[in-house]
Coordinates of C-alpha atoms and ligand atoms in Angstrom, one line a residue:
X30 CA 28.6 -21.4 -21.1
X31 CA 29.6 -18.2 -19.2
X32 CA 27.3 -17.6 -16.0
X33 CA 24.2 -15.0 -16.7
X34 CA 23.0 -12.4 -14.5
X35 CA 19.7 -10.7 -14.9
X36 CA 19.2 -7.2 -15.8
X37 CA 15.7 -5.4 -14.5
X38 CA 13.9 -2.2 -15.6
X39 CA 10.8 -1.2 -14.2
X40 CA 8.3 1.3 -15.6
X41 CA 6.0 2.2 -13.2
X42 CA 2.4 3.7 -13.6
X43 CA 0.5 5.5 -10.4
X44 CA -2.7 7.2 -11.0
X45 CA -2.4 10.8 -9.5
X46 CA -4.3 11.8 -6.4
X47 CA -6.5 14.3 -8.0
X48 CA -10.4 15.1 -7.8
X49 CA -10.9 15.6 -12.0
X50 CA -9.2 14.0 -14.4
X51 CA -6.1 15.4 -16.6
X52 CA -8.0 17.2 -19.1
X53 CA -11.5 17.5 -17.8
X54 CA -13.5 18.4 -15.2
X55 CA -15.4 14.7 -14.9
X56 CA -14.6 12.6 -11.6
X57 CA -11.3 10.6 -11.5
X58 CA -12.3 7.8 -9.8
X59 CA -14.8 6.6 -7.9
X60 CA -16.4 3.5 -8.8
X61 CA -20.0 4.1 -10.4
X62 CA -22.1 3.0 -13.5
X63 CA -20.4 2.7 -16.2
X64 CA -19.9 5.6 -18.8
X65 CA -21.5 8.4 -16.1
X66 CA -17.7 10.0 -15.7
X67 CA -17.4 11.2 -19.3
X68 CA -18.1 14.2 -21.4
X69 CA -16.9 15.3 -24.9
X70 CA -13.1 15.6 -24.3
X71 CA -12.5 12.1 -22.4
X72 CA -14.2 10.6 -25.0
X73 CA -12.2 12.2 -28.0
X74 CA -15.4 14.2 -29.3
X75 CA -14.3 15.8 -32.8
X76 CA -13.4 19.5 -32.1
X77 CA -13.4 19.1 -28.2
X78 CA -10.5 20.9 -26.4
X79 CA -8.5 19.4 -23.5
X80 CA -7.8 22.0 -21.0
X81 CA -4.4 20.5 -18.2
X82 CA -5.2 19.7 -14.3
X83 CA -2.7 21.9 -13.0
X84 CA -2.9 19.8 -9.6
X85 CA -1.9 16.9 -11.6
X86 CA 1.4 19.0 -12.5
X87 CA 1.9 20.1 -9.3
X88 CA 1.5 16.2 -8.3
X89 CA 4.4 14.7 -10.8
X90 CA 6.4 17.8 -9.9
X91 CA 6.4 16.9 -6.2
X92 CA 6.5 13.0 -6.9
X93 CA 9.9 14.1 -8.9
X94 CA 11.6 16.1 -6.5
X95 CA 11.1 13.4 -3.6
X96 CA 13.0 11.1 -5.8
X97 CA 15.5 13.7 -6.3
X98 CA 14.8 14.3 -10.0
X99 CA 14.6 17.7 -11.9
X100 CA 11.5 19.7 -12.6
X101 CA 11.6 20.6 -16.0
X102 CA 10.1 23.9 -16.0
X103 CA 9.1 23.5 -19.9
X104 CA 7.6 20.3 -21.0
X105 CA 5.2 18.8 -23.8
X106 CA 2.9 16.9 -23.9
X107 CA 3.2 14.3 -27.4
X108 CA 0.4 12.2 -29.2
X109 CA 1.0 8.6 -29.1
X110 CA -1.2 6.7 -31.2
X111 CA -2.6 3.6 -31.1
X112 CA -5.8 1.5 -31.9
X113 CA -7.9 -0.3 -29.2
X114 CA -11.3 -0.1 -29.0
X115 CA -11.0 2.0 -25.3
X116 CA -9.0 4.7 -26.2
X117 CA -11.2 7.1 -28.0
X118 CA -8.9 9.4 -29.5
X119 CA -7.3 6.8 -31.2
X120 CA -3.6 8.0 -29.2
X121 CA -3.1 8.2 -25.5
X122 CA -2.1 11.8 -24.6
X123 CA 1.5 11.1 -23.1
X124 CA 4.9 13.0 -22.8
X125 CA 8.1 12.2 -24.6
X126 CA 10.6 14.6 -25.0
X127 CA 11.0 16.7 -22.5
X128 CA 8.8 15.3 -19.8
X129 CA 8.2 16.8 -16.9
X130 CA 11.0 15.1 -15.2
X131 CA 14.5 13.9 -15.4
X132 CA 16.4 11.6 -13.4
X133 CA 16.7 11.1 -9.4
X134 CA 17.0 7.7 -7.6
X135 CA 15.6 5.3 -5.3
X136 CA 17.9 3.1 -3.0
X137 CA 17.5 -0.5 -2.3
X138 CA 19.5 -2.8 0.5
X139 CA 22.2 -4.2 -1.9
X140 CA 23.6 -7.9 -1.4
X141 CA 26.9 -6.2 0.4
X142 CA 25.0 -4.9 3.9
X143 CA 24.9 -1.6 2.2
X144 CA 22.7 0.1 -0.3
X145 CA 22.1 0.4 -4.8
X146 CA 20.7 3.7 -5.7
X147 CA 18.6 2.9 -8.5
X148 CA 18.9 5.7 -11.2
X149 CA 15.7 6.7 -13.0
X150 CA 15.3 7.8 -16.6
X151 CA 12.4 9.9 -16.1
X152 CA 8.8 10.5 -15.1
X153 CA 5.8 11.8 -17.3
X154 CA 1.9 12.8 -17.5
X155 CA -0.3 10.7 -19.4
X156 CA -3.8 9.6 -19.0
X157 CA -5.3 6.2 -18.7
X158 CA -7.0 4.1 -21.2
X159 CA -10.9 3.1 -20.4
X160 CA -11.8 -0.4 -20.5
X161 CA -12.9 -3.1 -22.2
X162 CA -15.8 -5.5 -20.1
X163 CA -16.5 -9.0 -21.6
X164 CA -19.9 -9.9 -21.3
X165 CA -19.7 -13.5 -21.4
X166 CA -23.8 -14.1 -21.5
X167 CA -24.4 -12.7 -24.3
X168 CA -20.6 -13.0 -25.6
X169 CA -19.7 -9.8 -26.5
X170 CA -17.8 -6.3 -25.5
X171 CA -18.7 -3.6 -23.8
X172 CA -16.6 -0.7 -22.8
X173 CA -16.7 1.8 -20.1
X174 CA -14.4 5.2 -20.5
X175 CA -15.0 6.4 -16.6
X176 CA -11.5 5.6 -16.6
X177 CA -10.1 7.1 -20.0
X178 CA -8.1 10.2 -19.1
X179 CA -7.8 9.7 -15.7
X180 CA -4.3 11.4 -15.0
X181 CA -1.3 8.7 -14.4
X182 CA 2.6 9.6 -14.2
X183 CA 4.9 7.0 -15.3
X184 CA 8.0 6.5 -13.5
X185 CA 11.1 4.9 -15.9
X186 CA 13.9 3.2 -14.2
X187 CA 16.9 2.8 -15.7
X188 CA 18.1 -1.4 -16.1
X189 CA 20.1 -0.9 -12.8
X190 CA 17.9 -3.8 -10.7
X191 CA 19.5 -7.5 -10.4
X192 CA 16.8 -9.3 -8.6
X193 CA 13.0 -9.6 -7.7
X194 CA 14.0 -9.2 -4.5
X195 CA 15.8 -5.9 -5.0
X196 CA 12.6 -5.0 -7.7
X197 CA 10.1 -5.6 -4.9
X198 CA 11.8 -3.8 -2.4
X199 CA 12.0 -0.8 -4.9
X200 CA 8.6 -1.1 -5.9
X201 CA 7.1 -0.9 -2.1
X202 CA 9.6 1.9 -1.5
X203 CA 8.2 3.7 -4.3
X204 CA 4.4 3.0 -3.2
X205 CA 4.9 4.1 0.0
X206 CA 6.6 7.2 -0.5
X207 CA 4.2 8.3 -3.1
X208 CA 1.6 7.3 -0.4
X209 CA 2.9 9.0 1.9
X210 CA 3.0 12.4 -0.3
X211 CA -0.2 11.9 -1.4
X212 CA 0.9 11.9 -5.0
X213 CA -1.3 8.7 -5.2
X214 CA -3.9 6.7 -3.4
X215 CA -1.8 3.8 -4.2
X216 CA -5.0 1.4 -4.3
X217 CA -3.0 -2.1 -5.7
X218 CA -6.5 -3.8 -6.2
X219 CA -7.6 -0.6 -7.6
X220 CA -5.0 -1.0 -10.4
X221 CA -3.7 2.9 -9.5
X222 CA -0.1 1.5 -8.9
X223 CA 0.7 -1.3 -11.8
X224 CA 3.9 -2.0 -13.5
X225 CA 5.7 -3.2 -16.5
X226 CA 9.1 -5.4 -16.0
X227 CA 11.5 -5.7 -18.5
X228 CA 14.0 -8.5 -17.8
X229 CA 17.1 -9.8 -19.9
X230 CA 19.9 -11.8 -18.9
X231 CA 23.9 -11.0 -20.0
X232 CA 27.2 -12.9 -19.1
X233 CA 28.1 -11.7 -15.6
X234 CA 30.5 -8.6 -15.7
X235 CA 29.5 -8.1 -19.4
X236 CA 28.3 -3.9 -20.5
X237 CA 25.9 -5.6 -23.5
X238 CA 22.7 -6.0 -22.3
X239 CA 20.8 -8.8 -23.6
X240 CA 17.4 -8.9 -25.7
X241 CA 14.2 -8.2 -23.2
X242 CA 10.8 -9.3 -22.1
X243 CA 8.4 -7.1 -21.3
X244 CA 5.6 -8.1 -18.6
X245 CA 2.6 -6.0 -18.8
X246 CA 0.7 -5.0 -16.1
X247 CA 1.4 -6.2 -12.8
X248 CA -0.4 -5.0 -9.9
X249 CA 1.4 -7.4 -6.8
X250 CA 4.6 -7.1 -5.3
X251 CA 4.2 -10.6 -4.6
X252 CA 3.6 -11.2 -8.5
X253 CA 6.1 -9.1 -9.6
X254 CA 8.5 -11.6 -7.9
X255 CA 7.3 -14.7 -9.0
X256 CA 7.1 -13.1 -13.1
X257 CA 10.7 -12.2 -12.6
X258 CA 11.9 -15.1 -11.3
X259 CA 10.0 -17.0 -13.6
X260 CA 11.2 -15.4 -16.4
X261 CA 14.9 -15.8 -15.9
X262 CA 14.0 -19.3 -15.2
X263 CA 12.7 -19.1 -18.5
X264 CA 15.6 -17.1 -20.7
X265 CA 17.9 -19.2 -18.6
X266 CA 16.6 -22.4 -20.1
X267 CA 16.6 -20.9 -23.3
X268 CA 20.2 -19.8 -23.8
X269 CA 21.0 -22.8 -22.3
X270 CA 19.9 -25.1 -24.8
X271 CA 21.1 -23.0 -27.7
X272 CA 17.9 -20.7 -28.4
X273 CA 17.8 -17.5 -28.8
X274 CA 15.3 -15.0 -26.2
X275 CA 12.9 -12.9 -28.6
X276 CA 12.0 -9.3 -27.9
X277 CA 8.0 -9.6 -26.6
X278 CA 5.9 -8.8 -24.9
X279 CA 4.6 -10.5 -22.2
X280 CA 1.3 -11.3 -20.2
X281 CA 2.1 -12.8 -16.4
X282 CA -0.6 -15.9 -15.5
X283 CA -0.6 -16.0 -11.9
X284 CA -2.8 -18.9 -11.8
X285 CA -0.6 -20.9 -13.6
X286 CA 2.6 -19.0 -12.3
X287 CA 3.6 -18.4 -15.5
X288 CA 4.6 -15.7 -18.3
X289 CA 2.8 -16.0 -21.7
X290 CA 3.6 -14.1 -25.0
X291 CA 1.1 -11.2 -26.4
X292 CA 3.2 -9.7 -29.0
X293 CA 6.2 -10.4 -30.8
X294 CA 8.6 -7.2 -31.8
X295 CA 7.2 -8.1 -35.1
X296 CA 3.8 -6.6 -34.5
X297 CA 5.6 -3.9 -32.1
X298 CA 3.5 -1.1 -32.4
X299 CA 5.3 2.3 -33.9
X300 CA 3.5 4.9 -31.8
X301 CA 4.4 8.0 -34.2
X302 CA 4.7 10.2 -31.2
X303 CA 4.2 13.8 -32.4
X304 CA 3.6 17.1 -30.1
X305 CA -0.1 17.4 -29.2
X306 CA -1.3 20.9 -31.0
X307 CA -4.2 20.8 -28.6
X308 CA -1.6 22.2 -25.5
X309 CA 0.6 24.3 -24.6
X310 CA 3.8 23.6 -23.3
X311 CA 3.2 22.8 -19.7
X312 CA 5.3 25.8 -17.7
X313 CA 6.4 25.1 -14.2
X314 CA 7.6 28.3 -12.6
X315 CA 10.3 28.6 -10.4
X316 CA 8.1 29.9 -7.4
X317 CA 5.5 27.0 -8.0
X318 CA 8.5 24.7 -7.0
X319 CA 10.1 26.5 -4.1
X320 CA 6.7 26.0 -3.0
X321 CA 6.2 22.6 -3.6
X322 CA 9.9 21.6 -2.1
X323 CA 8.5 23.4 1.0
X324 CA 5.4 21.2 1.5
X325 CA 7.5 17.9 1.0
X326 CA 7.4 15.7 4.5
X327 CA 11.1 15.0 5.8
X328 CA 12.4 11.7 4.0
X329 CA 10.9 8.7 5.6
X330 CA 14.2 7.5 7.1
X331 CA 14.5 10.8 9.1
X332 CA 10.7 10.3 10.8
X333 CA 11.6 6.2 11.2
X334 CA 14.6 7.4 13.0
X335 CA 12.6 9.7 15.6
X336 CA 10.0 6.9 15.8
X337 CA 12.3 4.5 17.1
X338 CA 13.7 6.9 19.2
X339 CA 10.5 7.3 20.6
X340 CA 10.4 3.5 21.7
X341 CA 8.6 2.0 18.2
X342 CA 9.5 -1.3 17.0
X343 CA 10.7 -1.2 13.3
X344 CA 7.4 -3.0 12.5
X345 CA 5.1 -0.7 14.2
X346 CA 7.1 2.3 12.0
X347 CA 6.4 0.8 9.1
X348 CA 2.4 -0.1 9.4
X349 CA 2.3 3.5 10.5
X350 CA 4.0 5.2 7.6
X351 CA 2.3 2.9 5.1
X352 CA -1.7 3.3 5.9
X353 CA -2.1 6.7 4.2
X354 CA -3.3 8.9 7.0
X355 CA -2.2 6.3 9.9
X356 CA 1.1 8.7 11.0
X357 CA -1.2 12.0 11.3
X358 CA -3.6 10.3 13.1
X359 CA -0.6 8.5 15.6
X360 CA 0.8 12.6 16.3
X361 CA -2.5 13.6 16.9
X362 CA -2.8 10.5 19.4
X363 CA 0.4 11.0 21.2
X364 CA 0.0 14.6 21.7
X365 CA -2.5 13.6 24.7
X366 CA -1.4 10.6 25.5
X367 CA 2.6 11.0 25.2
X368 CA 4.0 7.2 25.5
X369 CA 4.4 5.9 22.0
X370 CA 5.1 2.0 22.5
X371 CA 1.9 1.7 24.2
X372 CA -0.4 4.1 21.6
X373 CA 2.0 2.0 18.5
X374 CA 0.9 -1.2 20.2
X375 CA -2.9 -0.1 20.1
X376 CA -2.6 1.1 16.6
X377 CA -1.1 -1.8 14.6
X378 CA -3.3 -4.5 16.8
X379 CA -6.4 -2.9 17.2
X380 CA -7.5 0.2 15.3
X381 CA -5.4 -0.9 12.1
X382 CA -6.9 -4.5 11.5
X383 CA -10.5 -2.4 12.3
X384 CA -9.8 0.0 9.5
X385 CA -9.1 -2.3 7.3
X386 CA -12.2 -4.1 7.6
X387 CA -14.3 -1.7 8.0
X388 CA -12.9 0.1 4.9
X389 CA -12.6 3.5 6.0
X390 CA -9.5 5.8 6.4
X391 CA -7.6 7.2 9.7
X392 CA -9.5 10.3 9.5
X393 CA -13.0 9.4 8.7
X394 CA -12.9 7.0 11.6
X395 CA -15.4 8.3 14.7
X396 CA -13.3 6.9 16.9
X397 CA -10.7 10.0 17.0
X398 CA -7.3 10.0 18.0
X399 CA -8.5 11.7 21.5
X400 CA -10.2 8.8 22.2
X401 CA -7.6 6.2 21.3
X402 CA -5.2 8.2 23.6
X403 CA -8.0 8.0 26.3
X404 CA -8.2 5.0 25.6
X405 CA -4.4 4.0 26.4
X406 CA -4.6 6.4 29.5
X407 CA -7.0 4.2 30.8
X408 CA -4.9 0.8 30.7
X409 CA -1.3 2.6 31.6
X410 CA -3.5 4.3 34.9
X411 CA -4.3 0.9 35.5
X412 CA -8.0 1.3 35.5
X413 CA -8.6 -1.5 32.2
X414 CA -6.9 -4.3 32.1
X415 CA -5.3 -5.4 28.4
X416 CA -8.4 -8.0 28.4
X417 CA -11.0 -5.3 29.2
X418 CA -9.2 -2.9 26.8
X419 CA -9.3 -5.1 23.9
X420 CA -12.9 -6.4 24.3
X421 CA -14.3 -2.9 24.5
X422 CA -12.4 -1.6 21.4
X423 CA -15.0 -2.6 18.6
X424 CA -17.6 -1.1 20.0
X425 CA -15.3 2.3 21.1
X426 CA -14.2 1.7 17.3
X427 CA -17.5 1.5 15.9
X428 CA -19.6 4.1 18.0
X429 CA -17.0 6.6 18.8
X430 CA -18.0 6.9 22.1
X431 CA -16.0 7.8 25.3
X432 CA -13.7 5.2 26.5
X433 CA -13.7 6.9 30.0
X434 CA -17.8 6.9 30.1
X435 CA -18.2 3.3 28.9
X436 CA -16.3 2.3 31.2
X437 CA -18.1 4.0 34.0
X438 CA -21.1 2.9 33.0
X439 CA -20.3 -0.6 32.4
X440 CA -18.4 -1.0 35.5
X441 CA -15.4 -2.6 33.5
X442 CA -12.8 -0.6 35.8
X443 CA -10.1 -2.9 37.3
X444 CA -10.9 -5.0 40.3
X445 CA -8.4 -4.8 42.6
X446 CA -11.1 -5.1 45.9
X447 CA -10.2 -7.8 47.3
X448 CA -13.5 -9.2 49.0
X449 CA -15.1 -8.9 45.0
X450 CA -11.9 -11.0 44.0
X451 CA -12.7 -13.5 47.1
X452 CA -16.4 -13.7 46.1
X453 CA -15.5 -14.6 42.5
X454 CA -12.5 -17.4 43.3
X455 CA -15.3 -19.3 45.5
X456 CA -17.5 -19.4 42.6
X457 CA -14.9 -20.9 39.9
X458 CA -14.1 -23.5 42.4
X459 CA -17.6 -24.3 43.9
X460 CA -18.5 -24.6 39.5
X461 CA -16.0 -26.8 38.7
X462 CA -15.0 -29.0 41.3
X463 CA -13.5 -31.9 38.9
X464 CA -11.1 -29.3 37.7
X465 CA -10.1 -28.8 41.6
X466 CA -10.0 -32.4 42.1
X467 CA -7.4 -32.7 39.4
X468 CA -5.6 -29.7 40.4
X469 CA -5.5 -30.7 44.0
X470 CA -4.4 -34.2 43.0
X471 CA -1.0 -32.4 41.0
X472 CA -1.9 -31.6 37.9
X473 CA -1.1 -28.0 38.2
X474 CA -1.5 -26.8 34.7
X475 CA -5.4 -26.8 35.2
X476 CA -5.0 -23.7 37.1
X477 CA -4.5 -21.7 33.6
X478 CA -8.2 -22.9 33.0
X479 CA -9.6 -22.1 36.0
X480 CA -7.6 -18.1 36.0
X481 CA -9.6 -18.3 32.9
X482 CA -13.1 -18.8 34.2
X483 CA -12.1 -16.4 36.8
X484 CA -11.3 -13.8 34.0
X485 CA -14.6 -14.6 32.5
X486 CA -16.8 -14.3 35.8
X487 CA -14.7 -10.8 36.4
X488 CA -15.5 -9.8 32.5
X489 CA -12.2 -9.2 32.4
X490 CA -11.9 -6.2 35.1
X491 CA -9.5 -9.0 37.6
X492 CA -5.9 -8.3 37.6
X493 CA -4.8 -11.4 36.4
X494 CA -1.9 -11.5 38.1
X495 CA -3.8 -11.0 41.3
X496 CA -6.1 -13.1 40.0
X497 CA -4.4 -16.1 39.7
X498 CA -2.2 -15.4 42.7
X499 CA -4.9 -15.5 45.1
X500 CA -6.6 -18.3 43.2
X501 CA -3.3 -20.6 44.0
X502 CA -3.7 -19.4 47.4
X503 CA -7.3 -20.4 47.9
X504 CA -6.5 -23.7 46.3
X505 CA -3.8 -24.3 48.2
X506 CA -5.9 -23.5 51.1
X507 CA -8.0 -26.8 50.3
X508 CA -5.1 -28.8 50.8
X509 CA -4.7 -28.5 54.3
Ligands
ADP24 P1 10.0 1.0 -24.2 O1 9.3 2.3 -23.9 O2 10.0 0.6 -25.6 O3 9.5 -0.2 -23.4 P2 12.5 2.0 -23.1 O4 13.8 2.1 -23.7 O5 11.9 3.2 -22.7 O6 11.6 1.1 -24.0 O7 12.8 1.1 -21.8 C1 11.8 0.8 -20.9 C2 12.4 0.1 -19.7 O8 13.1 -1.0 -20.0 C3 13.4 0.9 -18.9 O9 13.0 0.7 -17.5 C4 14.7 0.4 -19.2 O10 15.6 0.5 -18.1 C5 14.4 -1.1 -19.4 N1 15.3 -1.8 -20.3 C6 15.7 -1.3 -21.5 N2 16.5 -2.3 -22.1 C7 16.6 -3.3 -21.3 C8 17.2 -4.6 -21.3 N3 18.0 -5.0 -22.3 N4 17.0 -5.4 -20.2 C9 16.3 -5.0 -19.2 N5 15.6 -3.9 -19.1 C10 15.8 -3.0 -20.1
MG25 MG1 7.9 -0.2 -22.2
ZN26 ZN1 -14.4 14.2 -19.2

């Protein structure tokens, strides 16, 4: 048998970053009760009237020209009907032919050292779907339509990935740029950036693609790579031992690690798209997009370049662009306090990790970027030691309060007095004198405990460098 090589499209779904959703003025978002986000025309009351978000438009339209698509300044909006019990209209209000926009690409780091552009078909409006909640007490369902027409745009690749590698890569690419515009909010756990993957296999070099699966619904990278390589595993095995792959749809276990099948083409559903009478083509003038090519940020590879020119590992550029919010609140930062590496350093190992646990976003944080720089003026002036730093830092990070004044007020500024220093050293080794015995009797690598004590006594305001310097001396001192 020939060798295979997989083939990989990828239709992407990102809820848009709006207040209301696409065709009404309730919430998008925003976890509450069920059912208190809905009025007549998200819940497909008869005779009510959807009436377009335009900053959902403006949203896909921006989304489309940072991927280097077109804006089509006349599109529709199509009925495409289904069943299910959480889409009260009885069709999900999507956009077929034209959508709002056509092509543009996304490059990925190719096998070769250099990169694949990654063509895409097209993007469009639709809303979402409410949902279904099991209620396994008293066994039966209940649904909840906060959700149902909440505005998404789907973004269609064309079958131009090879690899869940090269699908990952594309798929964090894609989240973070759209963070980064604020098309989306991005949430993973959130579901408001999900996927579908359609995978076949074809004899290597061949121009006949093979018959696809179609995994619904994936909201990990780190999933999306274990479905894919899962299912070629799969189809693999199959044309291997003579069978055939069926066109299905699929359902990715990720307890079990594998893909299971929820419909066959069969029971494909024929979604008699047909324009939506309720709206008007949706008009994009050509003002409205000189506009919005004006508010796009420069391309992230420009702004990663002048980071690391500034002295930024890659690392520390990336954890900056990804945290929505993270790279305004850096600028702001360095603006005072003008020595990146040092503000980078504080950012990805302290005020990051606290955001993240706290929950809370760059700019709602009371610790403001005037403080953080104060923060690192402290330690480069050599007032805080990188110990004293990073023990005051939840408390500067939940309080807000001035790193300059605490400091004051605790005493924690850097000890460099000597008699202090002298005072300290005779009290580590009068408190531990077995440690002195064995120190003094050659086993030198005590002395990391006792620096440690030392730090302790000091709070953490002793140079340690100093502080273990003079430590050795006094030590050595015992000796003689
Ligand atoms: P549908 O909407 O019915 O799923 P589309 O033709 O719009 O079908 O294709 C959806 C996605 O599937 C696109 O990303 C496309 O690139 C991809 N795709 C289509 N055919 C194949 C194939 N044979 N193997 C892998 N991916 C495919
Ligand atoms: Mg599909
Ligand atoms: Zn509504």
């Amino acid at each position: 048998m020939s060798e295979m090589e997989p083939v990989i499209g990828l239709e992407v779904h990102a809820q848009l970053n709006t207040r209301t959703k696409l065709f009404c003025a309730c919430p998008a978002g925003g976890s509450v009760e069920p059912n208190t986000h809905i009025c007549e025309i998200c819940t497909g009351q008869p005779g009510a009237l959807p009436r377009l978000n335009g900053r959902a438009v403006e949203l896909a339209a921006k989304a489309t020209l940072a991927l280097g698509g077109q804006v089509n300044g006349y599109s529709l909006f199509a009925r495409k009907n289904y069943f299910y019990p959480d889409l009260p209209n009885g069709f999900q209000t999507s956009q077929l032919d034209p959508p709002i926009g056509t092509g543009g690409s996304l490059s990925v780091a190719a096998g070769d050292g250099g990169r694949k552009a990654i063509r895409l078909n097209r993007i469009h409006m639709e809303d979402d779907a409410g949902k279904c909640v099991h209620d396994e007490k008293r066994d039966r369902t209940l649904i909840d339509l906060n959700r149902a027409g909440v505005p998404l745009i789907e973004i269609v690749t064309e079958p131009d990935l090879s690899s869940s590698r090269e699908a990952m890569e594309f798929l964090k690419t894609l989240h973070s740029l759209l963070v980064r515009l604020e098309v989306t909010k991005g949430r993973l756990e959130e579901g408001e950036f999900r996927c579908d993957v359609n995978i076949s296999l074809k004899p290597k070099g061949s121009s006949v693609l093979g018959v696809r699966g179609e995994i619904k619904n994936l909201n990990s990278f780190k999933f999306v790579g274990q479905a894919i390589d899962y299912e070629i595993r799969r189809q693999s095995a199959l044309y291997e031992s003579g069978g055939r792959v069926e066109q299905q749809t699929l359902h990715f276990d990720h307890l079990k690690g594998e893909t299971r099948a929820l419909r066959s083409k069969e029971e494909a559903h024929d979604y008699r798209y047909f324009p939506q009478p309720d709206l008007p083509p949706v008009l994009v003038s050509r003002v409205k997009l000189r506009e919005i090519v004006q508010s796009l940020p420069p391309p992230a590879d420009t702004i990663k370049e002048s980071y690391k020119e500034l002295g930024l590992k890659e690392d520390t550029v990336t954890a900056l662009l990804d945290r929505p919010g993270a790279q305004a609140y850096f600028e702001e930062a360095f603006k005072r306090f003008p020595e990146a590496k040092r503000l980078g350093t504080l950012m990805v190992e302290l005020f990051l990790p606290a955001l993240r646990q706290s929950g809370t976003d760059p700019q709602s944080a009371v610790m403001g970027p005037a403080k953080l720089a104060a923060l690192a003026r402290l330690m480069s002036d050599g007032v805080l030691t990188k110990k004293a730093a990073y023990d005051l830092f939840p408390e500067l990070f939940e309080t807000g309060a001035d790193p300059r004044q605490l400091v004051e007020a605790r005493g924690l500024s850097r000890v460099r007095d000597e008699s202090t220093l002298q005072g300290w050293i005779m009290e580590v080794i009068a408190g531990h004198p077995e440690e002195v015995k064995k120190y003094l009797a050659g086993q030198t690598k005590i002395l990391s405990f006792l620096v440690g004590q030392l730090m302790r006594l000091s709070r953490g305001t002793a140079d340690p460098q100093k502080a273990s310097a003079s430590l050795t001396q006094a030590l050595e001192d015992l000796r003689s």
